[in-house]
């Protein structure tokens, strides 16, 4: 079954944008903040930082040995090994920083949403590949129901988000979404 893309994306984008309407914005931002992964204590870089400190002290001693007249070939080998150890420890610290999850505060989410401006226009003008990525991240699934000529769109949200939103209506509707309790958001578009 082939359907025109805009017959699905336009109402879907309108529904997504309705979540950012002024009367729903506070609730949407709270839901976005709550949906973030639980912040786990970041792994510590204390061992790596200790190695870096130790390497810096060794490098000072190696330079002092050179100044005192030690064999430059031997000291250069020491310096090379110490610098390699230091570089490995720095890489470990950098890796730890990149895997430490960062939860956005509500104020940060509000700033991002505000910076986007008109969400409906942003979605309408978005690159199709970017839009597809957003749909994938939402876990969007579309199922055509031939007997009723409807498309059922489901968005999977994390289970801990509580009250979910369900939208039902014609393809040209922009009515605010109704509220319901469930694990998924379901949107049906009728022809």
PDB file of C-alpha atoms in Angstrom:
ATOM      1  CA  UNK A   1       0.000   0.000   0.000  1.00  0.00           C
ATOM      2  CA  UNK A   2       1.412   3.372  -1.003  1.00  0.00           C
ATOM      3  CA  UNK A   3       0.287   6.573   0.686  1.00  0.00           C
ATOM      4  CA  UNK A   4       1.420  10.107  -0.016  1.00  0.00           C
ATOM      5  CA  UNK A   5       4.022  11.057   2.572  1.00  0.00           C
ATOM      6  CA  UNK A   6       2.494  14.486   3.246  1.00  0.00           C
ATOM      7  CA  UNK A   7      -0.858  12.823   4.002  1.00  0.00           C
ATOM      8  CA  UNK A   8       0.847  11.299   7.037  1.00  0.00           C
ATOM      9  CA  UNK A   9       3.615  13.699   7.992  1.00  0.00           C
ATOM     10  CA  UNK A  10       1.549  16.897   7.915  1.00  0.00           C
ATOM     11  CA  UNK A  11      -1.028  15.734  10.518  1.00  0.00           C
ATOM     12  CA  UNK A  12       1.697  13.987  12.520  1.00  0.00           C
ATOM     13  CA  UNK A  13       3.841  17.126  12.589  1.00  0.00           C
ATOM     14  CA  UNK A  14       0.795  19.214  13.528  1.00  0.00           C
ATOM     15  CA  UNK A  15       0.141  16.861  16.423  1.00  0.00           C
ATOM     16  CA  UNK A  16       3.800  16.957  17.540  1.00  0.00           C
ATOM     17  CA  UNK A  17       3.785  20.755  17.338  1.00  0.00           C
ATOM     18  CA  UNK A  18       0.599  20.868  19.452  1.00  0.00           C
ATOM     19  CA  UNK A  19       2.635  19.477  22.345  1.00  0.00           C
ATOM     20  CA  UNK A  20       4.538  22.777  22.280  1.00  0.00           C
ATOM     21  CA  UNK A  21       1.459  25.012  22.233  1.00  0.00           C
ATOM     22  CA  UNK A  22       1.539  27.626  25.012  1.00  0.00           C
ATOM     23  CA  UNK A  23      -1.129  25.858  27.104  1.00  0.00           C
ATOM     24  CA  UNK A  24       0.804  22.547  26.947  1.00  0.00           C
ATOM     25  CA  UNK A  25       4.416  23.760  26.948  1.00  0.00           C
ATOM     26  CA  UNK A  26       5.002  23.439  30.694  1.00  0.00           C
ATOM     27  CA  UNK A  27       3.650  19.859  30.698  1.00  0.00           C
ATOM     28  CA  UNK A  28       5.716  18.921  27.608  1.00  0.00           C
ATOM     29  CA  UNK A  29       8.941  20.302  29.081  1.00  0.00           C
ATOM     30  CA  UNK A  30       8.296  18.439  32.341  1.00  0.00           C
ATOM     31  CA  UNK A  31       7.660  15.224  30.372  1.00  0.00           C
ATOM     32  CA  UNK A  32      10.870  15.738  28.370  1.00  0.00           C
ATOM     33  CA  UNK A  33      12.852  16.274  31.562  1.00  0.00           C
ATOM     34  CA  UNK A  34      11.318  13.187  33.185  1.00  0.00           C
ATOM     35  CA  UNK A  35      11.938  11.022  30.093  1.00  0.00           C
ATOM     36  CA  UNK A  36      15.706  11.464  30.229  1.00  0.00           C
ATOM     37  CA  UNK A  37      17.791   8.503  31.326  1.00  0.00           C
ATOM     38  CA  UNK A  38      18.325   8.263  35.044  1.00  0.00           C
ATOM     39  CA  UNK A  39      21.523  10.013  36.008  1.00  0.00           C
ATOM     40  CA  UNK A  40      23.981   7.471  37.289  1.00  0.00           C
ATOM     41  CA  UNK A  41      26.973   8.693  39.203  1.00  0.00           C
ATOM     42  CA  UNK A  42      29.698   9.269  36.631  1.00  0.00           C
ATOM     43  CA  UNK A  43      32.670   6.933  36.716  1.00  0.00           C
ATOM     44  CA  UNK A  44      35.514   8.644  38.433  1.00  0.00           C
ATOM     45  CA  UNK A  45      38.725   9.547  36.728  1.00  0.00           C
ATOM     46  CA  UNK A  46      40.701   9.534  39.985  1.00  0.00           C
ATOM     47  CA  UNK A  47      43.085   6.719  38.936  1.00  0.00           C
ATOM     48  CA  UNK A  48      43.771   8.408  35.592  1.00  0.00           C
ATOM     49  CA  UNK A  49      44.234  11.796  37.258  1.00  0.00           C
ATOM     50  CA  UNK A  50      46.685  10.204  39.738  1.00  0.00           C
ATOM     51  CA  UNK A  51      48.685   8.748  36.827  1.00  0.00           C
ATOM     52  CA  UNK A  52      48.837  12.161  35.141  1.00  0.00           C
ATOM     53  CA  UNK A  53      50.067  13.786  38.366  1.00  0.00           C
ATOM     54  CA  UNK A  54      52.644  11.027  38.843  1.00  0.00           C
ATOM     55  CA  UNK A  55      53.820  11.369  35.216  1.00  0.00           C
ATOM     56  CA  UNK A  56      54.216  15.141  35.599  1.00  0.00           C
ATOM     57  CA  UNK A  57      56.407  14.567  38.678  1.00  0.00           C
ATOM     58  CA  UNK A  58      58.490  11.962  36.800  1.00  0.00           C
ATOM     59  CA  UNK A  59      58.974  14.312  33.860  1.00  0.00           C
ATOM     60  CA  UNK A  60      60.319  16.978  36.243  1.00  0.00           C
ATOM     61  CA  UNK A  61      62.738  14.424  37.723  1.00  0.00           C
ATOM     62  CA  UNK A  62      63.854  13.323  34.249  1.00  0.00           C
ATOM     63  CA  UNK A  63      64.543  16.928  33.252  1.00  0.00           C
ATOM     64  CA  UNK A  64      66.476  17.419  36.489  1.00  0.00           C
ATOM     65  CA  UNK A  65      68.506  14.278  35.688  1.00  0.00           C
ATOM     66  CA  UNK A  66      69.337  15.722  32.266  1.00  0.00           C
ATOM     67  CA  UNK A  67      70.383  19.006  33.879  1.00  0.00           C
ATOM     68  CA  UNK A  68      72.569  17.045  36.327  1.00  0.00           C
ATOM     69  CA  UNK A  69      74.437  15.388  33.445  1.00  0.00           C
ATOM     70  CA  UNK A  70      72.660  12.016  33.030  1.00  0.00           C
ATOM     71  CA  UNK A  71      73.006  10.152  29.721  1.00  0.00           C
ATOM     72  CA  UNK A  72      70.578  11.909  27.296  1.00  0.00           C
ATOM     73  CA  UNK A  73      69.780   8.662  25.450  1.00  0.00           C
ATOM     74  CA  UNK A  74      68.632   6.927  28.631  1.00  0.00           C
ATOM     75  CA  UNK A  75      66.699   9.947  29.923  1.00  0.00           C
ATOM     76  CA  UNK A  76      65.024  10.456  26.522  1.00  0.00           C
ATOM     77  CA  UNK A  77      63.742   6.854  26.673  1.00  0.00           C
ATOM     78  CA  UNK A  78      62.361   7.527  30.173  1.00  0.00           C
ATOM     79  CA  UNK A  79      60.675  10.732  28.998  1.00  0.00           C
ATOM     80  CA  UNK A  80      59.136   8.964  25.988  1.00  0.00           C
ATOM     81  CA  UNK A  81      57.672   6.187  28.176  1.00  0.00           C
ATOM     82  CA  UNK A  82      56.365   8.670  30.735  1.00  0.00           C
ATOM     83  CA  UNK A  83      54.768  10.863  28.072  1.00  0.00           C
ATOM     84  CA  UNK A  84      53.074   7.774  26.571  1.00  0.00           C
ATOM     85  CA  UNK A  85      51.710   6.808  30.010  1.00  0.00           C
ATOM     86  CA  UNK A  86      50.446  10.350  30.504  1.00  0.00           C
ATOM     87  CA  UNK A  87      48.765  10.391  27.068  1.00  0.00           C
ATOM     88  CA  UNK A  88      46.974   7.091  27.848  1.00  0.00           C
ATOM     89  CA  UNK A  89      45.699   8.497  31.156  1.00  0.00           C
ATOM     90  CA  UNK A  90      44.493  11.681  29.420  1.00  0.00           C
ATOM     91  CA  UNK A  91      42.691   9.576  26.796  1.00  0.00           C
ATOM     92  CA  UNK A  92      41.005   7.612  29.597  1.00  0.00           C
ATOM     93  CA  UNK A  93      39.833  10.855  31.233  1.00  0.00           C
ATOM     94  CA  UNK A  94      38.522  12.098  27.885  1.00  0.00           C
ATOM     95  CA  UNK A  95      36.691   8.790  27.285  1.00  0.00           C
ATOM     96  CA  UNK A  96      35.088   8.972  30.738  1.00  0.00           C
ATOM     97  CA  UNK A  97      33.888  12.501  30.040  1.00  0.00           C
ATOM     98  CA  UNK A  98      32.276  11.436  26.758  1.00  0.00           C
ATOM     99  CA  UNK A  99      30.308   8.518  28.282  1.00  0.00           C
ATOM    100  CA  UNK A 100      29.077  10.339  31.350  1.00  0.00           C
ATOM    101  CA  UNK A 101      25.366  10.976  30.697  1.00  0.00           C
ATOM    102  CA  UNK A 102      24.233  14.554  30.973  1.00  0.00           C
ATOM    103  CA  UNK A 103      20.670  15.279  32.024  1.00  0.00           C
ATOM    104  CA  UNK A 104      19.332  18.590  30.855  1.00  0.00           C
ATOM    105  CA  UNK A 105      17.709  20.759  33.477  1.00  0.00           C
ATOM    106  CA  UNK A 106      14.204  22.062  32.769  1.00  0.00           C
ATOM    107  CA  UNK A 107      15.686  25.513  32.187  1.00  0.00           C
ATOM    108  CA  UNK A 108      18.045  24.079  29.532  1.00  0.00           C
ATOM    109  CA  UNK A 109      15.159  22.274  27.810  1.00  0.00           C
ATOM    110  CA  UNK A 110      13.087  25.462  27.923  1.00  0.00           C
ATOM    111  CA  UNK A 111      15.962  27.406  26.356  1.00  0.00           C
ATOM    112  CA  UNK A 112      16.309  24.832  23.551  1.00  0.00           C
ATOM    113  CA  UNK A 113      12.568  24.811  22.834  1.00  0.00           C
ATOM    114  CA  UNK A 114      12.448  28.608  22.898  1.00  0.00           C
ATOM    115  CA  UNK A 115      15.416  28.803  20.512  1.00  0.00           C
ATOM    116  CA  UNK A 116      13.564  26.581  18.015  1.00  0.00           C
ATOM    117  CA  UNK A 117      10.702  29.060  17.823  1.00  0.00           C
ATOM    118  CA  UNK A 118       7.664  27.943  15.825  1.00  0.00           C
ATOM    119  CA  UNK A 119       7.843  24.142  16.177  1.00  0.00           C
ATOM    120  CA  UNK A 120       5.220  23.593  13.453  1.00  0.00           C
ATOM    121  CA  UNK A 121       7.313  25.609  10.975  1.00  0.00           C
ATOM    122  CA  UNK A 122      10.513  23.868  12.067  1.00  0.00           C
ATOM    123  CA  UNK A 123       8.930  20.452  11.464  1.00  0.00           C
ATOM    124  CA  UNK A 124       7.362  21.538   8.164  1.00  0.00           C
ATOM    125  CA  UNK A 125      10.669  22.899   6.846  1.00  0.00           C
ATOM    126  CA  UNK A 126      12.895  20.163   8.307  1.00  0.00           C
ATOM    127  CA  UNK A 127      15.097  18.058   6.094  1.00  0.00           C
ATOM    128  CA  UNK A 128      13.297  14.727   5.491  1.00  0.00           C
ATOM    129  CA  UNK A 129      16.297  12.765   6.807  1.00  0.00           C
ATOM    130  CA  UNK A 130      16.274  14.795  10.042  1.00  0.00           C
ATOM    131  CA  UNK A 131      12.530  14.331  10.366  1.00  0.00           C
ATOM    132  CA  UNK A 132      12.925  10.575   9.851  1.00  0.00           C
ATOM    133  CA  UNK A 133      15.523  10.534  12.636  1.00  0.00           C
ATOM    134  CA  UNK A 134      13.083  12.285  14.997  1.00  0.00           C
ATOM    135  CA  UNK A 135      10.369   9.780  14.105  1.00  0.00           C
ATOM    136  CA  UNK A 136      12.780   6.882  14.732  1.00  0.00           C
ATOM    137  CA  UNK A 137      13.806   8.322  18.108  1.00  0.00           C
ATOM    138  CA  UNK A 138      10.128   8.545  19.025  1.00  0.00           C
ATOM    139  CA  UNK A 139       9.695   4.895  18.057  1.00  0.00           C
ATOM    140  CA  UNK A 140       7.026   5.869  15.511  1.00  0.00           C
ATOM    141  CA  UNK A 141       5.207   2.933  13.890  1.00  0.00           C
ATOM    142  CA  UNK A 142       2.599   3.364  11.158  1.00  0.00           C
ATOM    143  CA  UNK A 143       0.033   0.641  10.416  1.00  0.00           C
ATOM    144  CA  UNK A 144      -2.541   0.986   7.646  1.00  0.00           C
ATOM    145  CA  UNK A 145      -5.982  -0.426   8.465  1.00  0.00           C
ATOM    146  CA  UNK A 146      -7.602  -1.132   5.038  1.00  0.00           C
ATOM    147  CA  UNK A 147     -11.048  -1.993   6.453  1.00  0.00           C
ATOM    148  CA  UNK A 148     -11.397   1.468   8.014  1.00  0.00           C
ATOM    149  CA  UNK A 149      -8.984   3.268   5.668  1.00  0.00           C
ATOM    150  CA  UNK A 150      -7.040   4.652   8.577  1.00  0.00           C
ATOM    151  CA  UNK A 151      -3.405   4.837   9.457  1.00  0.00           C
ATOM    152  CA  UNK A 152      -2.623   4.092  13.045  1.00  0.00           C
ATOM    153  CA  UNK A 153       0.486   5.904  14.247  1.00  0.00           C
ATOM    154  CA  UNK A 154       2.018   4.769  17.523  1.00  0.00           C
ATOM    155  CA  UNK A 155       4.778   6.514  19.394  1.00  0.00           C
ATOM    156  CA  UNK A 156       6.500   4.528  22.120  1.00  0.00           C
ATOM    157  CA  UNK A 157       7.298   6.535  25.195  1.00  0.00           C
ATOM    158  CA  UNK A 158       9.172   5.413  28.241  1.00  0.00           C
ATOM    159  CA  UNK A 159       6.940   3.602  30.714  1.00  0.00           C
ATOM    160  CA  UNK A 160       7.791   5.893  33.639  1.00  0.00           C
ATOM    161  CA  UNK A 161       6.216   8.947  32.003  1.00  0.00           C
ATOM    162  CA  UNK A 162       2.750   8.322  33.459  1.00  0.00           C
ATOM    163  CA  UNK A 163      -0.179   9.973  31.710  1.00  0.00           C
ATOM    164  CA  UNK A 164       0.072   9.800  27.949  1.00  0.00           C
ATOM    165  CA  UNK A 165      -1.689  11.672  25.183  1.00  0.00           C
ATOM    166  CA  UNK A 166      -3.985  10.179  22.526  1.00  0.00           C
ATOM    167  CA  UNK A 167      -5.051  12.047  19.428  1.00  0.00           C
ATOM    168  CA  UNK A 168      -7.911  11.056  17.170  1.00  0.00           C
ATOM    169  CA  UNK A 169      -9.347  13.031  14.295  1.00  0.00           C
ATOM    170  CA  UNK A 170      -9.553  13.665  10.578  1.00  0.00           C
ATOM    171  CA  UNK A 171      -6.567  14.335   8.425  1.00  0.00           C
ATOM    172  CA  UNK A 172      -7.157  18.084   8.426  1.00  0.00           C
ATOM    173  CA  UNK A 173      -7.871  18.495  12.127  1.00  0.00           C
ATOM    174  CA  UNK A 174      -5.778  20.672  14.394  1.00  0.00           C
ATOM    175  CA  UNK A 175      -7.854  20.104  17.509  1.00  0.00           C
ATOM    176  CA  UNK A 176      -5.835  19.937  20.731  1.00  0.00           C
ATOM    177  CA  UNK A 177      -5.122  16.360  21.775  1.00  0.00           C
ATOM    178  CA  UNK A 178      -7.390  14.616  24.243  1.00  0.00           C
ATOM    179  CA  UNK A 179      -5.929  12.972  27.355  1.00  0.00           C
ATOM    180  CA  UNK A 180      -5.858   9.271  28.075  1.00  0.00           C
ATOM    181  CA  UNK A 181      -3.814   6.871  30.148  1.00  0.00           C
ATOM    182  CA  UNK A 182      -1.678   4.285  28.404  1.00  0.00           C
ATOM    183  CA  UNK A 183       1.782   3.132  27.424  1.00  0.00           C
ATOM    184  CA  UNK A 184       1.765   4.552  23.891  1.00  0.00           C
ATOM    185  CA  UNK A 185       0.476   7.510  21.974  1.00  0.00           C
ATOM    186  CA  UNK A 186      -1.872   6.518  19.181  1.00  0.00           C
ATOM    187  CA  UNK A 187      -2.955   8.768  16.355  1.00  0.00           C
ATOM    188  CA  UNK A 188      -5.452   7.674  13.715  1.00  0.00           C
ATOM    189  CA  UNK A 189      -5.819   9.490  10.416  1.00  0.00           C
ATOM    190  CA  UNK A 190      -9.032   8.817   8.471  1.00  0.00           C
ATOM    191  CA  UNK A 191      -9.686   9.351   4.766  1.00  0.00           C
TER     192      UNK A 191
END
